[in-house]
Short mmCIF file of C-alpha atoms in Angstrom, two decimals:
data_model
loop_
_atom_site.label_atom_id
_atom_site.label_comp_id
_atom_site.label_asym_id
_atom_site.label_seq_id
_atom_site.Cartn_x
_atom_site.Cartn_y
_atom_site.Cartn_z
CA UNK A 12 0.00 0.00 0.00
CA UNK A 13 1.42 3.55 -1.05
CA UNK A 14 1.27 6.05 2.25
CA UNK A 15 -1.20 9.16 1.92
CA UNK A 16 1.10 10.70 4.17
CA UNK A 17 4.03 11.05 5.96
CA UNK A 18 4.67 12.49 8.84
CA UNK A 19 7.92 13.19 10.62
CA UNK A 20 9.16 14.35 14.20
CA UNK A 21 11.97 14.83 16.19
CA UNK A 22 10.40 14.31 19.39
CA UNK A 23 7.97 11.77 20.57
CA UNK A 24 5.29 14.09 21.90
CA UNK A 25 4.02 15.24 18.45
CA UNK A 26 4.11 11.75 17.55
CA UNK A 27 1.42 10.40 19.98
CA UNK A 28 -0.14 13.85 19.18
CA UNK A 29 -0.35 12.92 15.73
CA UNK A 30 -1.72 8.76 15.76
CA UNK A 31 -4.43 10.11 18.30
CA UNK A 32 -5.52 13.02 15.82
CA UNK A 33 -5.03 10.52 12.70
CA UNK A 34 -5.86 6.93 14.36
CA UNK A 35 -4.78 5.03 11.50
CA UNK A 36 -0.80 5.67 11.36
CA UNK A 37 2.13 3.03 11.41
CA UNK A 38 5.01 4.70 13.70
CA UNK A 39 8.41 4.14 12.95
CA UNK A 40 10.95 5.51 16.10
CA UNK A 41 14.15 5.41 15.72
CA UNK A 42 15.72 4.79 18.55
CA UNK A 43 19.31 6.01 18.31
CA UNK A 44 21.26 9.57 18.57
CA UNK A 45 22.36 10.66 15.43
CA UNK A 46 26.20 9.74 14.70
CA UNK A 47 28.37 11.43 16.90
CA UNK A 48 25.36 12.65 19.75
CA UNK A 49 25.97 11.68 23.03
CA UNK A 50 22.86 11.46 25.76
CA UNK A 51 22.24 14.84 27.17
CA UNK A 52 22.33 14.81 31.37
CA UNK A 53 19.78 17.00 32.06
CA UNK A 54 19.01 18.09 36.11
CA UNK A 55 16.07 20.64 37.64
CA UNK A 56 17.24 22.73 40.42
CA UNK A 57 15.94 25.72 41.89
CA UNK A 58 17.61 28.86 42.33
CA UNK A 59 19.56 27.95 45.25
CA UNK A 60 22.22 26.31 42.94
CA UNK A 61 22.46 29.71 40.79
CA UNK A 62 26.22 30.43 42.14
CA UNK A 63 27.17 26.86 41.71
CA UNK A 64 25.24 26.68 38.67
CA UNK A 65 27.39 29.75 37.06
CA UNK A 66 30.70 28.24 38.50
CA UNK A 67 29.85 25.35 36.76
CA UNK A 68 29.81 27.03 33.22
CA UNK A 69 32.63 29.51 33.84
CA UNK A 70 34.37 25.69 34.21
CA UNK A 71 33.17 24.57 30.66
CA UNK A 72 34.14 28.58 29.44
CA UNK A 73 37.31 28.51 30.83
CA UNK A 74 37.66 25.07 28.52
CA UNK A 75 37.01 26.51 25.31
CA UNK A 76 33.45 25.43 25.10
CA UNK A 77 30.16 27.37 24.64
CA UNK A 78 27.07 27.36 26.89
CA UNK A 79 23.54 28.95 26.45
CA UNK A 80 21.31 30.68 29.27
CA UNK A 81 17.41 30.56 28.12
CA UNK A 82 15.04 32.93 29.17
CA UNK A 83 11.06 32.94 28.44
CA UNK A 84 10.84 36.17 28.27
CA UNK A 85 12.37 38.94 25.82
CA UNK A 86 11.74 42.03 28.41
CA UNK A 87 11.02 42.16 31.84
CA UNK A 88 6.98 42.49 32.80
CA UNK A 89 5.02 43.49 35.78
CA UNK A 90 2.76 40.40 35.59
CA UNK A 91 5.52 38.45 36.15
CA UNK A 92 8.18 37.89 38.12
CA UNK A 93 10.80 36.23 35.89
CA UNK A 94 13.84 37.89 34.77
CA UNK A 95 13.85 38.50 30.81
CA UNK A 96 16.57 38.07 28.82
CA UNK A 97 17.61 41.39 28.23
CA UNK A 98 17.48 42.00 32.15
CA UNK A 99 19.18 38.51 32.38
CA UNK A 100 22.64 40.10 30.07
CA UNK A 101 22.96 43.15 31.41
CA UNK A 102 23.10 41.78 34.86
CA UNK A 103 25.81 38.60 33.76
CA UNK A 104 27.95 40.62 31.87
CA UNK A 105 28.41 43.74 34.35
CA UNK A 106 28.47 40.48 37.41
CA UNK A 107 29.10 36.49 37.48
CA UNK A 108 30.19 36.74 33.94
CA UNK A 109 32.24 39.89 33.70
CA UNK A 110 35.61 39.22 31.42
CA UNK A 111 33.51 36.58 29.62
CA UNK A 112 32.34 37.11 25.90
CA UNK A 113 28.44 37.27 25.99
CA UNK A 114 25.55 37.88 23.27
CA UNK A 115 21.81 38.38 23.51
CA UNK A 116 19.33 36.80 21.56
CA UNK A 117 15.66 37.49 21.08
CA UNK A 118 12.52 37.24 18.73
CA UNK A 119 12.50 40.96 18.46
CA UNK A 120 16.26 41.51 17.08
CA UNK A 121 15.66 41.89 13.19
CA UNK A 122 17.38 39.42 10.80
CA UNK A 123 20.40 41.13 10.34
CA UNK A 124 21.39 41.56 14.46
CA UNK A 125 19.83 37.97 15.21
CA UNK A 126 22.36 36.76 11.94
CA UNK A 127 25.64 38.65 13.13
CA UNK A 128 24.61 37.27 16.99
CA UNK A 129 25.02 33.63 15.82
CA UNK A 130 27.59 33.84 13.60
CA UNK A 131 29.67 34.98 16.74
CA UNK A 132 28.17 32.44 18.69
CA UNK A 133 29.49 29.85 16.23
CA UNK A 134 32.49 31.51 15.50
CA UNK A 135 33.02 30.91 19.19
CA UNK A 136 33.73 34.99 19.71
CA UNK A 137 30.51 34.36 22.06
CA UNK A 138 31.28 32.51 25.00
CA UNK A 139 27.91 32.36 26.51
CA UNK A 140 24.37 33.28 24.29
CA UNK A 141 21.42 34.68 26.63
CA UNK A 142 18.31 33.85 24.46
CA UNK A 143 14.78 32.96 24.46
CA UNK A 144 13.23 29.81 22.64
CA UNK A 145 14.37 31.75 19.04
CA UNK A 146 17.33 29.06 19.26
CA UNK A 147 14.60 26.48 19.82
CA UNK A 148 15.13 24.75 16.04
CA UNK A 149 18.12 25.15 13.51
CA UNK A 150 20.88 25.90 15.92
CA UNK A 151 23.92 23.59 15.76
CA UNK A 152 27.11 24.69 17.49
CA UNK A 153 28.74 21.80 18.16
CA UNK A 154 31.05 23.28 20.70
CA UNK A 155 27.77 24.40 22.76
CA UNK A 156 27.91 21.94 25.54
CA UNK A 157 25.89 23.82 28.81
CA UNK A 158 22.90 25.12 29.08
CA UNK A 159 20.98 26.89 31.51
CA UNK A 160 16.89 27.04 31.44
CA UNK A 161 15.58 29.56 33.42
CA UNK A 162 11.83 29.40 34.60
CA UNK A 163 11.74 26.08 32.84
CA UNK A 164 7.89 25.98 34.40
CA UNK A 165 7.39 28.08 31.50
CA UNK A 166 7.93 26.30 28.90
CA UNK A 167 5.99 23.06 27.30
CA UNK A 168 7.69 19.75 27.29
CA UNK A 169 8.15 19.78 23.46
CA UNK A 170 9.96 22.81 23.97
CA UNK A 171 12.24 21.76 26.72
CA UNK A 172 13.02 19.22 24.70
CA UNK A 173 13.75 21.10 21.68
CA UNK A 174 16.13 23.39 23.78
CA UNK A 175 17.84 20.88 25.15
CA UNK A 176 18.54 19.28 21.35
CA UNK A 177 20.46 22.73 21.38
CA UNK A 178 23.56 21.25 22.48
CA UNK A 179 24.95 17.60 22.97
CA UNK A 180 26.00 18.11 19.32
CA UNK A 181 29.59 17.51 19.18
CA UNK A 182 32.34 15.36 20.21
CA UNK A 183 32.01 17.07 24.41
CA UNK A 184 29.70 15.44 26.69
CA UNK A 185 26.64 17.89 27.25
CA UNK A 186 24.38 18.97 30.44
CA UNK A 187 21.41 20.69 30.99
#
């Protein structure tokens, strides 16, 4: 029998999402990283780590490797109390991360600022990327090894999931 369609996913979640909105689907999972990924140990903590956290990437830094910091929000907000990216960089790189190489990333950057921002990144002239979930798909630094979720409660599994994919891409073993 020829397929009507086929449907493809990274991550299992849209996969069950898809056979219960289509019934009728044969699933085929692979179940094996892509050559040369290695598992991704991935830890919550709250923000009594945050100094051992950041001592812990200044390690990886100091290495030669990359890490990311993700934020959910772009600017800070009254409703909430969650530090936004922008708030997030100009606290790190006047404080815990002063004489490192950082670089902001957001949705609201135009094409041209969010293009120059990752070509640093994987240039490796940016040490450590402060971004929201606009590095969620189609990022691959290989040397990006750490990163940092902040206010993961905010985010949907699939998305946690697809930030994490961020790194774990290269030869380095990889935690988030």
């Amino acid at each position: 029998v020829n397929p009507h369609k086929l449907v493809m996913s990274a991550t299992p979640i849209p996969q069950t999402l898809a056979y219960i909105l289509y019934g009728d689907l044969d699933i085929s999972i692979i179940d094996e990283y892509p050559k040369g990924r290695q598992k991704i140990d991935t830890y919550s903590v709250d923000s009594s780590y945050r100094e051992r956290i950041y001592k812990y990437i200044k390690k990886f830094l100091d290495e030669g490797r990359q890490a990311y910091i993700v934020c959910p929000l772009v600017d800070s907000n009254d409703e909430y109390d969650i530090t936004s990216a922008t708030e997030y960089y100009d606290t790190l790189k006047s404080g815990a991360f002063a004489g490192y190489s950082l670089g902001l990333l957001h949705g609201k950057m135009n094409a041209k600022e969010k293009e120059d921002v990752m070509s640093r990144f994987s240039s490796g002239e940016i040490q450590l990327l402060i971004a929201t979930t606009v590095i969620e798909v189609g990022i691959d630094v290989p040397n990006a090894v750490v990163m940092l979720i902040e206010n993961a409660e905010r985010f949907g599994l699939s998305q946690l999931h697809q930030l994490r994919g961020r790194i774990g891409r290269g030869a380095h073993k990889s935690d988030c």
